[in-house]
Amino acid sequence: MKLKKLLIFLSLLGVLGVILVGCTQKSGEDTSSKVALTVATDSDTAPFTYKKGEDFKGYDIDVVKAIFKNSKEYDVTFVTTAFDSILAGLDADRYQIAANDFNYNEQRAEKYLFSDPISKSNYAIVSAKGSEYDSLDDLSGKVTEVIPGSNYAQVLENWNEANKDKAPIEIQYVANSTGLSTRVLHIETGKIDFILYDAISAAFIVEDQSYDLKVTKVTDTIGGKTDGLEYLLFADTKEGKELQTYVNKRLEELKEDGTLVKLSQGYFGDDYVSNIE
């Protein structure tokens, strides 16, 4: 009799175990079938991307998080790397998405895929108080620092090439480790005259770090219809095209439901989304 009861008890335990395992599999998130995505950023381009402690923060970061929220297809991880290593990482498939306030240029378009734009800003000139720089012509003969390969470097290089009859803008190339904060400090100390940068980032860092500097939006039209637009980047591969399609569909939904505007207002203090055509 005791043996019979023991067998019944063990049978019940077995059934209960099967039920519990089934519940765990249903309630827990199964990531085994998801595609792993690594998103690369330099975490040094506030308010687009930065870190607060160990947490990845910024407009670009939260846009990516919103895109893949509750995704059944993709599992996303963020990594910090040097700016000049981000695109090389896309080439090597170490990263699948580049999120770092990337603008459009022809060289990038030849190698990479762009998302639909996620924000629209303007170029701005950061300079000492009392300076009168609001166009590229005003920068003739002035000294600046730029990261080679950046969109800002290309704009200044193109101006020098197109204006050989004028004193060239003196471009000093610096490593990615010379962050925006350092370059802005170099204006305040008189080492350089200006920095050409994104208006959102420029205004943010000058206010955040309490620099006594001037931020002026550039009056020139730079880059045509893509001027001031910001994108996420992907490798130009079959997988990259599939990812681009998924991301663009989600961006359309996030724009329609107001998520992008809310994030823009939260990080930029204004709506830099609704003006995207």
PDB file of C-alpha atoms in Angstrom:
ATOM      1  CA  MET A   1       0.000   0.000   0.000  1.00  0.00           C
ATOM      2  CA  LYS A   2       2.778   2.368   0.909  1.00  0.00           C
ATOM      3  CA  LEU A   3       4.550   1.520  -2.349  1.00  0.00           C
ATOM      4  CA  LYS A   4       1.398   2.310  -4.325  1.00  0.00           C
ATOM      5  CA  LYS A   5       1.029   5.696  -2.613  1.00  0.00           C
ATOM      6  CA  LEU A   6       4.686   6.472  -3.263  1.00  0.00           C
ATOM      7  CA  LEU A   7       4.298   5.679  -6.972  1.00  0.00           C
ATOM      8  CA  ILE A   8       1.208   7.889  -7.208  1.00  0.00           C
ATOM      9  CA  PHE A   9       3.065  10.725  -5.412  1.00  0.00           C
ATOM     10  CA  LEU A  10       6.056  10.461  -7.752  1.00  0.00           C
ATOM     11  CA  SER A  11       3.743  10.444 -10.766  1.00  0.00           C
ATOM     12  CA  LEU A  12       2.062  13.626  -9.547  1.00  0.00           C
ATOM     13  CA  LEU A  13       5.457  15.274  -9.056  1.00  0.00           C
ATOM     14  CA  GLY A  14       6.384  14.351 -12.620  1.00  0.00           C
ATOM     15  CA  VAL A  15       3.211  15.880 -14.022  1.00  0.00           C
ATOM     16  CA  LEU A  16       3.703  19.015 -11.921  1.00  0.00           C
ATOM     17  CA  GLY A  17       7.273  19.301 -13.174  1.00  0.00           C
ATOM     18  CA  VAL A  18       6.136  19.159 -16.781  1.00  0.00           C
ATOM     19  CA  ILE A  19       3.528  21.856 -16.095  1.00  0.00           C
ATOM     20  CA  LEU A  20       6.072  24.131 -14.398  1.00  0.00           C
ATOM     21  CA  VAL A  21       8.571  23.726 -17.224  1.00  0.00           C
ATOM     22  CA  GLY A  22       5.842  24.569 -19.744  1.00  0.00           C
ATOM     23  CA  CYS A  23       4.839  27.672 -17.786  1.00  0.00           C
ATOM     24  CA  THR A  24       8.439  28.830 -17.498  1.00  0.00           C
ATOM     25  CA  GLN A  25       8.988  28.516 -21.236  1.00  0.00           C
ATOM     26  CA  LYS A  26       5.816  30.452 -21.970  1.00  0.00           C
ATOM     27  CA  SER A  27       6.370  33.232 -19.429  1.00  0.00           C
ATOM     28  CA  GLY A  28      10.115  33.663 -19.974  1.00  0.00           C
ATOM     29  CA  GLU A  29      11.418  35.417 -23.077  1.00  0.00           C
ATOM     30  CA  ASP A  30      12.953  32.985 -25.527  1.00  0.00           C
ATOM     31  CA  THR A  31      15.854  34.773 -27.220  1.00  0.00           C
ATOM     32  CA  SER A  32      17.358  31.672 -28.793  1.00  0.00           C
ATOM     33  CA  SER A  33      15.583  32.263 -32.101  1.00  0.00           C
ATOM     34  CA  LYS A  34      16.240  36.013 -32.202  1.00  0.00           C
ATOM     35  CA  VAL A  35      18.871  37.669 -34.363  1.00  0.00           C
ATOM     36  CA  ALA A  36      21.570  39.244 -32.170  1.00  0.00           C
ATOM     37  CA  LEU A  37      22.283  42.870 -33.064  1.00  0.00           C
ATOM     38  CA  THR A  38      25.177  44.959 -31.771  1.00  0.00           C
ATOM     39  CA  VAL A  39      24.702  48.731 -31.904  1.00  0.00           C
ATOM     40  CA  ALA A  40      27.940  50.742 -31.923  1.00  0.00           C
ATOM     41  CA  THR A  41      28.315  54.253 -30.512  1.00  0.00           C
ATOM     42  CA  ASP A  42      31.170  56.357 -29.158  1.00  0.00           C
ATOM     43  CA  SER A  43      29.129  57.385 -26.055  1.00  0.00           C
ATOM     44  CA  ASP A  44      30.700  60.859 -26.367  1.00  0.00           C
ATOM     45  CA  THR A  45      28.222  62.800 -28.487  1.00  0.00           C
ATOM     46  CA  ALA A  46      25.649  64.087 -26.002  1.00  0.00           C
ATOM     47  CA  PRO A  47      22.730  64.502 -26.179  1.00  0.00           C
ATOM     48  CA  PHE A  48      22.642  61.947 -29.017  1.00  0.00           C
ATOM     49  CA  THR A  49      24.696  59.293 -27.237  1.00  0.00           C
ATOM     50  CA  TYR A  50      26.484  59.184 -23.891  1.00  0.00           C
ATOM     51  CA  LYS A  51      26.773  57.043 -20.800  1.00  0.00           C
ATOM     52  CA  LYS A  52      25.446  57.672 -17.304  1.00  0.00           C
ATOM     53  CA  GLY A  53      27.357  55.274 -15.136  1.00  0.00           C
ATOM     54  CA  GLU A  54      27.058  51.974 -16.992  1.00  0.00           C
ATOM     55  CA  ASP A  55      23.813  52.944 -18.717  1.00  0.00           C
ATOM     56  CA  PHE A  56      23.699  53.946 -22.382  1.00  0.00           C
ATOM     57  CA  LYS A  57      21.739  57.177 -22.729  1.00  0.00           C
ATOM     58  CA  GLY A  58      20.852  59.739 -25.384  1.00  0.00           C
ATOM     59  CA  TYR A  59      18.360  60.395 -28.158  1.00  0.00           C
ATOM     60  CA  ASP A  60      19.878  57.904 -30.612  1.00  0.00           C
ATOM     61  CA  ILE A  61      20.047  55.223 -27.943  1.00  0.00           C
ATOM     62  CA  ASP A  62      16.429  55.649 -26.871  1.00  0.00           C
ATOM     63  CA  VAL A  63      15.269  55.731 -30.496  1.00  0.00           C
ATOM     64  CA  VAL A  64      16.968  52.374 -31.081  1.00  0.00           C
ATOM     65  CA  LYS A  65      15.475  50.993 -27.862  1.00  0.00           C
ATOM     66  CA  ALA A  66      12.020  52.126 -28.988  1.00  0.00           C
ATOM     67  CA  ILE A  67      12.503  50.566 -32.430  1.00  0.00           C
ATOM     68  CA  PHE A  68      13.260  47.141 -30.981  1.00  0.00           C
ATOM     69  CA  LYS A  69      11.004  47.280 -27.933  1.00  0.00           C
ATOM     70  CA  ASN A  70       9.148  43.959 -27.619  1.00  0.00           C
ATOM     71  CA  SER A  71      10.711  42.754 -30.867  1.00  0.00           C
ATOM     72  CA  LYS A  72      10.229  39.055 -31.540  1.00  0.00           C
ATOM     73  CA  GLU A  73      12.900  39.106 -34.247  1.00  0.00           C
ATOM     74  CA  TYR A  74      15.898  40.941 -32.793  1.00  0.00           C
ATOM     75  CA  ASP A  75      17.879  41.063 -29.552  1.00  0.00           C
ATOM     76  CA  VAL A  76      19.864  44.306 -29.182  1.00  0.00           C
ATOM     77  CA  THR A  77      23.119  45.053 -27.335  1.00  0.00           C
ATOM     78  CA  PHE A  78      24.943  48.413 -27.190  1.00  0.00           C
ATOM     79  CA  VAL A  79      28.732  48.806 -27.201  1.00  0.00           C
ATOM     80  CA  THR A  80      31.048  51.796 -26.889  1.00  0.00           C
ATOM     81  CA  THR A  81      33.887  52.148 -29.383  1.00  0.00           C
ATOM     82  CA  ALA A  82      36.012  54.932 -30.861  1.00  0.00           C
ATOM     83  CA  PHE A  83      34.171  56.973 -33.487  1.00  0.00           C
ATOM     84  CA  ASP A  84      36.631  56.070 -36.232  1.00  0.00           C
ATOM     85  CA  SER A  85      36.110  52.351 -35.459  1.00  0.00           C
ATOM     86  CA  ILE A  86      32.333  52.331 -35.809  1.00  0.00           C
ATOM     87  CA  LEU A  87      32.107  52.043 -39.589  1.00  0.00           C
ATOM     88  CA  ALA A  88      35.059  49.666 -39.750  1.00  0.00           C
ATOM     89  CA  GLY A  89      33.087  47.497 -37.351  1.00  0.00           C
ATOM     90  CA  LEU A  90      30.107  47.540 -39.716  1.00  0.00           C
ATOM     91  CA  ASP A  91      32.438  46.417 -42.506  1.00  0.00           C
ATOM     92  CA  ALA A  92      33.634  43.481 -40.396  1.00  0.00           C
ATOM     93  CA  ASP A  93      30.111  42.626 -39.150  1.00  0.00           C
ATOM     94  CA  ARG A  94      31.198  43.211 -35.540  1.00  0.00           C
ATOM     95  CA  TYR A  95      28.344  45.730 -35.389  1.00  0.00           C
ATOM     96  CA  GLN A  96      25.057  45.741 -37.274  1.00  0.00           C
ATOM     97  CA  ILE A  97      23.871  49.282 -36.508  1.00  0.00           C
ATOM     98  CA  ALA A  98      25.819  52.546 -36.148  1.00  0.00           C
ATOM     99  CA  ALA A  99      24.084  55.112 -33.905  1.00  0.00           C
ATOM    100  CA  ASN A 100      26.185  58.234 -33.440  1.00  0.00           C
ATOM    101  CA  ASP A 101      24.564  61.366 -34.941  1.00  0.00           C
ATOM    102  CA  PHE A 102      25.575  60.262 -38.431  1.00  0.00           C
ATOM    103  CA  ASN A 103      24.883  62.662 -41.293  1.00  0.00           C
ATOM    104  CA  TYR A 104      24.708  61.871 -44.982  1.00  0.00           C
ATOM    105  CA  ASN A 105      27.659  62.136 -47.342  1.00  0.00           C
ATOM    106  CA  GLU A 106      28.382  60.568 -50.705  1.00  0.00           C
ATOM    107  CA  GLN A 107      31.369  58.542 -49.488  1.00  0.00           C
ATOM    108  CA  ARG A 108      29.261  56.849 -46.828  1.00  0.00           C
ATOM    109  CA  ALA A 109      26.395  56.296 -49.253  1.00  0.00           C
ATOM    110  CA  GLU A 110      28.720  54.316 -51.513  1.00  0.00           C
ATOM    111  CA  LYS A 111      29.400  51.778 -48.751  1.00  0.00           C
ATOM    112  CA  TYR A 112      26.540  51.866 -46.243  1.00  0.00           C
ATOM    113  CA  LEU A 113      22.765  51.878 -45.990  1.00  0.00           C
ATOM    114  CA  PHE A 114      20.937  54.727 -44.260  1.00  0.00           C
ATOM    115  CA  SER A 115      17.761  54.584 -42.221  1.00  0.00           C
ATOM    116  CA  ASP A 116      15.052  57.153 -42.729  1.00  0.00           C
ATOM    117  CA  PRO A 117      16.148  60.342 -40.915  1.00  0.00           C
ATOM    118  CA  ILE A 118      15.574  60.358 -37.165  1.00  0.00           C
ATOM    119  CA  SER A 119      16.155  64.083 -36.516  1.00  0.00           C
ATOM    120  CA  LYS A 120      16.836  67.313 -38.387  1.00  0.00           C
ATOM    121  CA  SER A 121      19.123  69.988 -36.983  1.00  0.00           C
ATOM    122  CA  ASN A 122      21.459  72.591 -38.484  1.00  0.00           C
ATOM    123  CA  TYR A 123      25.154  73.174 -38.676  1.00  0.00           C
ATOM    124  CA  ALA A 124      26.403  75.626 -36.081  1.00  0.00           C
ATOM    125  CA  ILE A 125      29.652  77.452 -35.353  1.00  0.00           C
ATOM    126  CA  VAL A 126      30.927  77.485 -31.784  1.00  0.00           C
ATOM    127  CA  SER A 127      33.237  80.430 -31.151  1.00  0.00           C
ATOM    128  CA  ALA A 128      34.300  82.995 -28.578  1.00  0.00           C
ATOM    129  CA  LYS A 129      31.824  85.606 -27.422  1.00  0.00           C
ATOM    130  CA  GLY A 130      32.048  88.691 -29.615  1.00  0.00           C
ATOM    131  CA  SER A 131      32.923  86.746 -32.777  1.00  0.00           C
ATOM    132  CA  GLU A 132      30.792  87.178 -35.882  1.00  0.00           C
ATOM    133  CA  TYR A 133      30.840  83.810 -37.637  1.00  0.00           C
ATOM    134  CA  ASP A 134      27.567  82.753 -39.223  1.00  0.00           C
ATOM    135  CA  SER A 135      28.755  81.505 -42.619  1.00  0.00           C
ATOM    136  CA  LEU A 136      31.652  79.397 -43.869  1.00  0.00           C
ATOM    137  CA  ASP A 137      33.133  82.465 -45.615  1.00  0.00           C
ATOM    138  CA  ASP A 138      33.581  84.045 -42.181  1.00  0.00           C
ATOM    139  CA  LEU A 139      35.883  81.159 -41.256  1.00  0.00           C
ATOM    140  CA  SER A 140      38.480  81.960 -43.918  1.00  0.00           C
ATOM    141  CA  GLY A 141      41.922  82.034 -42.270  1.00  0.00           C
ATOM    142  CA  LYS A 142      40.568  80.748 -38.951  1.00  0.00           C
ATOM    143  CA  VAL A 143      41.779  77.669 -37.059  1.00  0.00           C
ATOM    144  CA  THR A 144      39.706  74.669 -36.064  1.00  0.00           C
ATOM    145  CA  GLU A 145      40.010  71.040 -34.923  1.00  0.00           C
ATOM    146  CA  VAL A 146      38.093  68.173 -36.504  1.00  0.00           C
ATOM    147  CA  ILE A 147      38.082  64.386 -36.464  1.00  0.00           C
ATOM    148  CA  PRO A 148      39.207  63.115 -39.882  1.00  0.00           C
ATOM    149  CA  GLY A 149      36.454  61.439 -41.860  1.00  0.00           C
ATOM    150  CA  SER A 150      33.658  63.256 -40.051  1.00  0.00           C
ATOM    151  CA  ASN A 151      30.962  65.125 -41.939  1.00  0.00           C
ATOM    152  CA  TYR A 152      32.219  68.385 -40.459  1.00  0.00           C
ATOM    153  CA  ALA A 153      35.710  67.766 -41.778  1.00  0.00           C
ATOM    154  CA  GLN A 154      34.327  67.151 -45.246  1.00  0.00           C
ATOM    155  CA  VAL A 155      32.307  70.380 -45.225  1.00  0.00           C
ATOM    156  CA  LEU A 156      35.395  72.428 -44.338  1.00  0.00           C
ATOM    157  CA  GLU A 157      37.610  70.548 -46.801  1.00  0.00           C
ATOM    158  CA  ASN A 158      35.069  71.165 -49.567  1.00  0.00           C
ATOM    159  CA  TRP A 159      35.004  74.876 -48.763  1.00  0.00           C
ATOM    160  CA  ASN A 160      38.800  75.089 -48.993  1.00  0.00           C
ATOM    161  CA  GLU A 161      38.742  73.252 -52.315  1.00  0.00           C
ATOM    162  CA  ALA A 162      36.053  75.547 -53.736  1.00  0.00           C
ATOM    163  CA  ASN A 163      37.641  78.776 -52.469  1.00  0.00           C
ATOM    164  CA  LYS A 164      41.303  78.588 -53.405  1.00  0.00           C
ATOM    165  CA  ASP A 165      41.374  82.341 -53.991  1.00  0.00           C
ATOM    166  CA  LYS A 166      40.761  82.900 -50.260  1.00  0.00           C
ATOM    167  CA  ALA A 167      42.796  82.190 -47.150  1.00  0.00           C
ATOM    168  CA  PRO A 168      42.069  78.533 -46.321  1.00  0.00           C
ATOM    169  CA  ILE A 169      40.422  77.420 -43.147  1.00  0.00           C
ATOM    170  CA  GLU A 170      43.254  75.919 -41.088  1.00  0.00           C
ATOM    171  CA  ILE A 171      42.100  72.407 -40.257  1.00  0.00           C
ATOM    172  CA  GLN A 172      43.933  70.585 -37.480  1.00  0.00           C
ATOM    173  CA  TYR A 173      43.036  66.899 -37.429  1.00  0.00           C
ATOM    174  CA  VAL A 174      42.699  65.316 -34.004  1.00  0.00           C
ATOM    175  CA  ALA A 175      42.139  61.789 -32.747  1.00  0.00           C
ATOM    176  CA  ASN A 176      38.712  60.641 -31.671  1.00  0.00           C
ATOM    177  CA  SER A 177      40.035  60.644 -28.110  1.00  0.00           C
ATOM    178  CA  THR A 178      40.057  64.449 -28.351  1.00  0.00           C
ATOM    179  CA  GLY A 179      36.373  64.665 -27.544  1.00  0.00           C
ATOM    180  CA  LEU A 180      33.971  67.502 -28.184  1.00  0.00           C
ATOM    181  CA  SER A 181      34.415  68.844 -24.637  1.00  0.00           C
ATOM    182  CA  THR A 182      38.160  69.151 -25.169  1.00  0.00           C
ATOM    183  CA  ARG A 183      37.786  70.907 -28.504  1.00  0.00           C
ATOM    184  CA  VAL A 184      35.251  73.342 -27.069  1.00  0.00           C
ATOM    185  CA  LEU A 185      37.663  74.052 -24.211  1.00  0.00           C
ATOM    186  CA  HIS A 186      40.347  74.811 -26.812  1.00  0.00           C
ATOM    187  CA  ILE A 187      38.139  77.624 -28.116  1.00  0.00           C
ATOM    188  CA  GLU A 188      37.813  79.107 -24.650  1.00  0.00           C
ATOM    189  CA  THR A 189      41.596  78.944 -24.103  1.00  0.00           C
ATOM    190  CA  GLY A 190      42.305  80.496 -27.507  1.00  0.00           C
ATOM    191  CA  LYS A 191      44.043  77.475 -29.011  1.00  0.00           C
ATOM    192  CA  ILE A 192      41.565  77.405 -31.898  1.00  0.00           C
ATOM    193  CA  ASP A 193      39.024  79.894 -33.241  1.00  0.00           C
ATOM    194  CA  PHE A 194      35.941  77.782 -33.786  1.00  0.00           C
ATOM    195  CA  ILE A 195      34.319  74.370 -34.175  1.00  0.00           C
ATOM    196  CA  LEU A 196      31.791  73.488 -36.847  1.00  0.00           C
ATOM    197  CA  TYR A 197      29.304  71.112 -35.311  1.00  0.00           C
ATOM    198  CA  ASP A 198      25.694  70.083 -35.001  1.00  0.00           C
ATOM    199  CA  ALA A 199      23.540  72.833 -33.504  1.00  0.00           C
ATOM    200  CA  ILE A 200      21.830  70.496 -31.030  1.00  0.00           C
ATOM    201  CA  SER A 201      25.070  69.061 -29.640  1.00  0.00           C
ATOM    202  CA  ALA A 202      26.851  72.416 -29.665  1.00  0.00           C
ATOM    203  CA  ALA A 203      24.141  74.202 -27.710  1.00  0.00           C
ATOM    204  CA  PHE A 204      23.856  71.274 -25.298  1.00  0.00           C
ATOM    205  CA  ILE A 205      27.524  71.096 -24.357  1.00  0.00           C
ATOM    206  CA  VAL A 206      28.020  74.864 -24.065  1.00  0.00           C
ATOM    207  CA  GLU A 207      25.077  75.084 -21.676  1.00  0.00           C
ATOM    208  CA  ASP A 208      25.818  71.834 -19.843  1.00  0.00           C
ATOM    209  CA  GLN A 209      29.484  72.719 -19.224  1.00  0.00           C
ATOM    210  CA  SER A 210      28.783  76.437 -18.637  1.00  0.00           C
ATOM    211  CA  TYR A 211      31.229  77.608 -21.318  1.00  0.00           C
ATOM    212  CA  ASP A 212      31.252  81.333 -22.045  1.00  0.00           C
ATOM    213  CA  LEU A 213      30.975  80.774 -25.787  1.00  0.00           C
ATOM    214  CA  LYS A 214      28.696  81.643 -28.681  1.00  0.00           C
ATOM    215  CA  VAL A 215      26.716  79.135 -30.774  1.00  0.00           C
ATOM    216  CA  THR A 216      25.529  80.472 -34.134  1.00  0.00           C
ATOM    217  CA  LYS A 217      23.535  78.521 -36.719  1.00  0.00           C
ATOM    218  CA  VAL A 218      25.198  78.548 -40.127  1.00  0.00           C
ATOM    219  CA  THR A 219      23.253  80.577 -42.680  1.00  0.00           C
ATOM    220  CA  ASP A 220      24.755  78.719 -45.655  1.00  0.00           C
ATOM    221  CA  THR A 221      22.896  75.860 -47.308  1.00  0.00           C
ATOM    222  CA  ILE A 222      25.153  72.854 -46.790  1.00  0.00           C
ATOM    223  CA  GLY A 223      24.515  69.415 -48.193  1.00  0.00           C
ATOM    224  CA  GLY A 224      21.314  70.165 -50.101  1.00  0.00           C
ATOM    225  CA  LYS A 225      18.200  68.250 -49.101  1.00  0.00           C
ATOM    226  CA  THR A 226      20.128  66.125 -46.598  1.00  0.00           C
ATOM    227  CA  ASP A 227      21.504  69.130 -44.696  1.00  0.00           C
ATOM    228  CA  GLY A 228      21.085  68.649 -40.952  1.00  0.00           C
ATOM    229  CA  LEU A 229      19.491  65.214 -41.199  1.00  0.00           C
ATOM    230  CA  GLU A 230      20.611  62.427 -38.878  1.00  0.00           C
ATOM    231  CA  TYR A 231      20.510  58.708 -39.635  1.00  0.00           C
ATOM    232  CA  LEU A 232      21.230  55.231 -38.335  1.00  0.00           C
ATOM    233  CA  LEU A 233      23.638  53.259 -40.560  1.00  0.00           C
ATOM    234  CA  PHE A 234      23.789  49.607 -41.643  1.00  0.00           C
ATOM    235  CA  ALA A 235      26.131  47.459 -43.698  1.00  0.00           C
ATOM    236  CA  ASP A 236      25.223  47.246 -47.389  1.00  0.00           C
ATOM    237  CA  THR A 237      24.468  43.528 -47.258  1.00  0.00           C
ATOM    238  CA  LYS A 238      21.377  41.320 -47.551  1.00  0.00           C
ATOM    239  CA  GLU A 239      21.064  41.290 -43.757  1.00  0.00           C
ATOM    240  CA  GLY A 240      21.617  45.048 -43.661  1.00  0.00           C
ATOM    241  CA  LYS A 241      18.814  45.638 -46.165  1.00  0.00           C
ATOM    242  CA  GLU A 242      16.437  43.474 -44.159  1.00  0.00           C
ATOM    243  CA  LEU A 243      17.350  45.391 -41.024  1.00  0.00           C
ATOM    244  CA  GLN A 244      16.939  48.730 -42.821  1.00  0.00           C
ATOM    245  CA  THR A 245      13.417  47.728 -43.905  1.00  0.00           C
ATOM    246  CA  TYR A 246      12.467  46.694 -40.372  1.00  0.00           C
ATOM    247  CA  VAL A 247      13.900  49.865 -38.814  1.00  0.00           C
ATOM    248  CA  ASN A 248      12.232  52.213 -41.313  1.00  0.00           C
ATOM    249  CA  LYS A 249       8.846  50.595 -40.733  1.00  0.00           C
ATOM    250  CA  ARG A 250       9.227  51.057 -36.989  1.00  0.00           C
ATOM    251  CA  LEU A 251      10.428  54.658 -37.392  1.00  0.00           C
ATOM    252  CA  GLU A 252       7.283  55.490 -39.332  1.00  0.00           C
ATOM    253  CA  GLU A 253       5.192  54.035 -36.525  1.00  0.00           C
ATOM    254  CA  LEU A 254       7.166  55.883 -33.832  1.00  0.00           C
ATOM    255  CA  LYS A 255       6.784  59.170 -35.689  1.00  0.00           C
ATOM    256  CA  GLU A 256       3.052  58.671 -36.086  1.00  0.00           C
ATOM    257  CA  ASP A 257       2.445  57.772 -32.435  1.00  0.00           C
ATOM    258  CA  GLY A 258       4.482  60.726 -31.171  1.00  0.00           C
ATOM    259  CA  THR A 259       7.346  58.743 -29.640  1.00  0.00           C
ATOM    260  CA  LEU A 260      10.075  60.444 -31.701  1.00  0.00           C
ATOM    261  CA  VAL A 261       8.767  63.936 -30.907  1.00  0.00           C
ATOM    262  CA  LYS A 262       8.613  63.079 -27.203  1.00  0.00           C
ATOM    263  CA  LEU A 263      12.218  61.823 -27.229  1.00  0.00           C
ATOM    264  CA  SER A 264      13.363  64.883 -29.184  1.00  0.00           C
ATOM    265  CA  GLN A 265      11.751  67.253 -26.705  1.00  0.00           C
ATOM    266  CA  GLY A 266      13.197  65.290 -23.804  1.00  0.00           C
ATOM    267  CA  TYR A 267      16.798  65.273 -25.035  1.00  0.00           C
ATOM    268  CA  PHE A 268      16.957  68.366 -27.273  1.00  0.00           C
ATOM    269  CA  GLY A 269      14.442  70.631 -25.567  1.00  0.00           C
ATOM    270  CA  ASP A 270      12.515  71.051 -28.824  1.00  0.00           C
ATOM    271  CA  ASP A 271      10.843  69.174 -31.676  1.00  0.00           C
ATOM    272  CA  TYR A 272      13.507  68.284 -34.265  1.00  0.00           C
ATOM    273  CA  VAL A 273      11.387  65.559 -35.850  1.00  0.00           C
ATOM    274  CA  SER A 274       8.231  67.112 -37.280  1.00  0.00           C
ATOM    275  CA  ASN A 275      10.308  69.273 -39.658  1.00  0.00           C
ATOM    276  CA  ILE A 276      11.592  66.157 -41.462  1.00  0.00           C
ATOM    277  CA  GLU A 277       9.982  66.024 -44.909  1.00  0.00           C
TER     278      GLU A 277
END
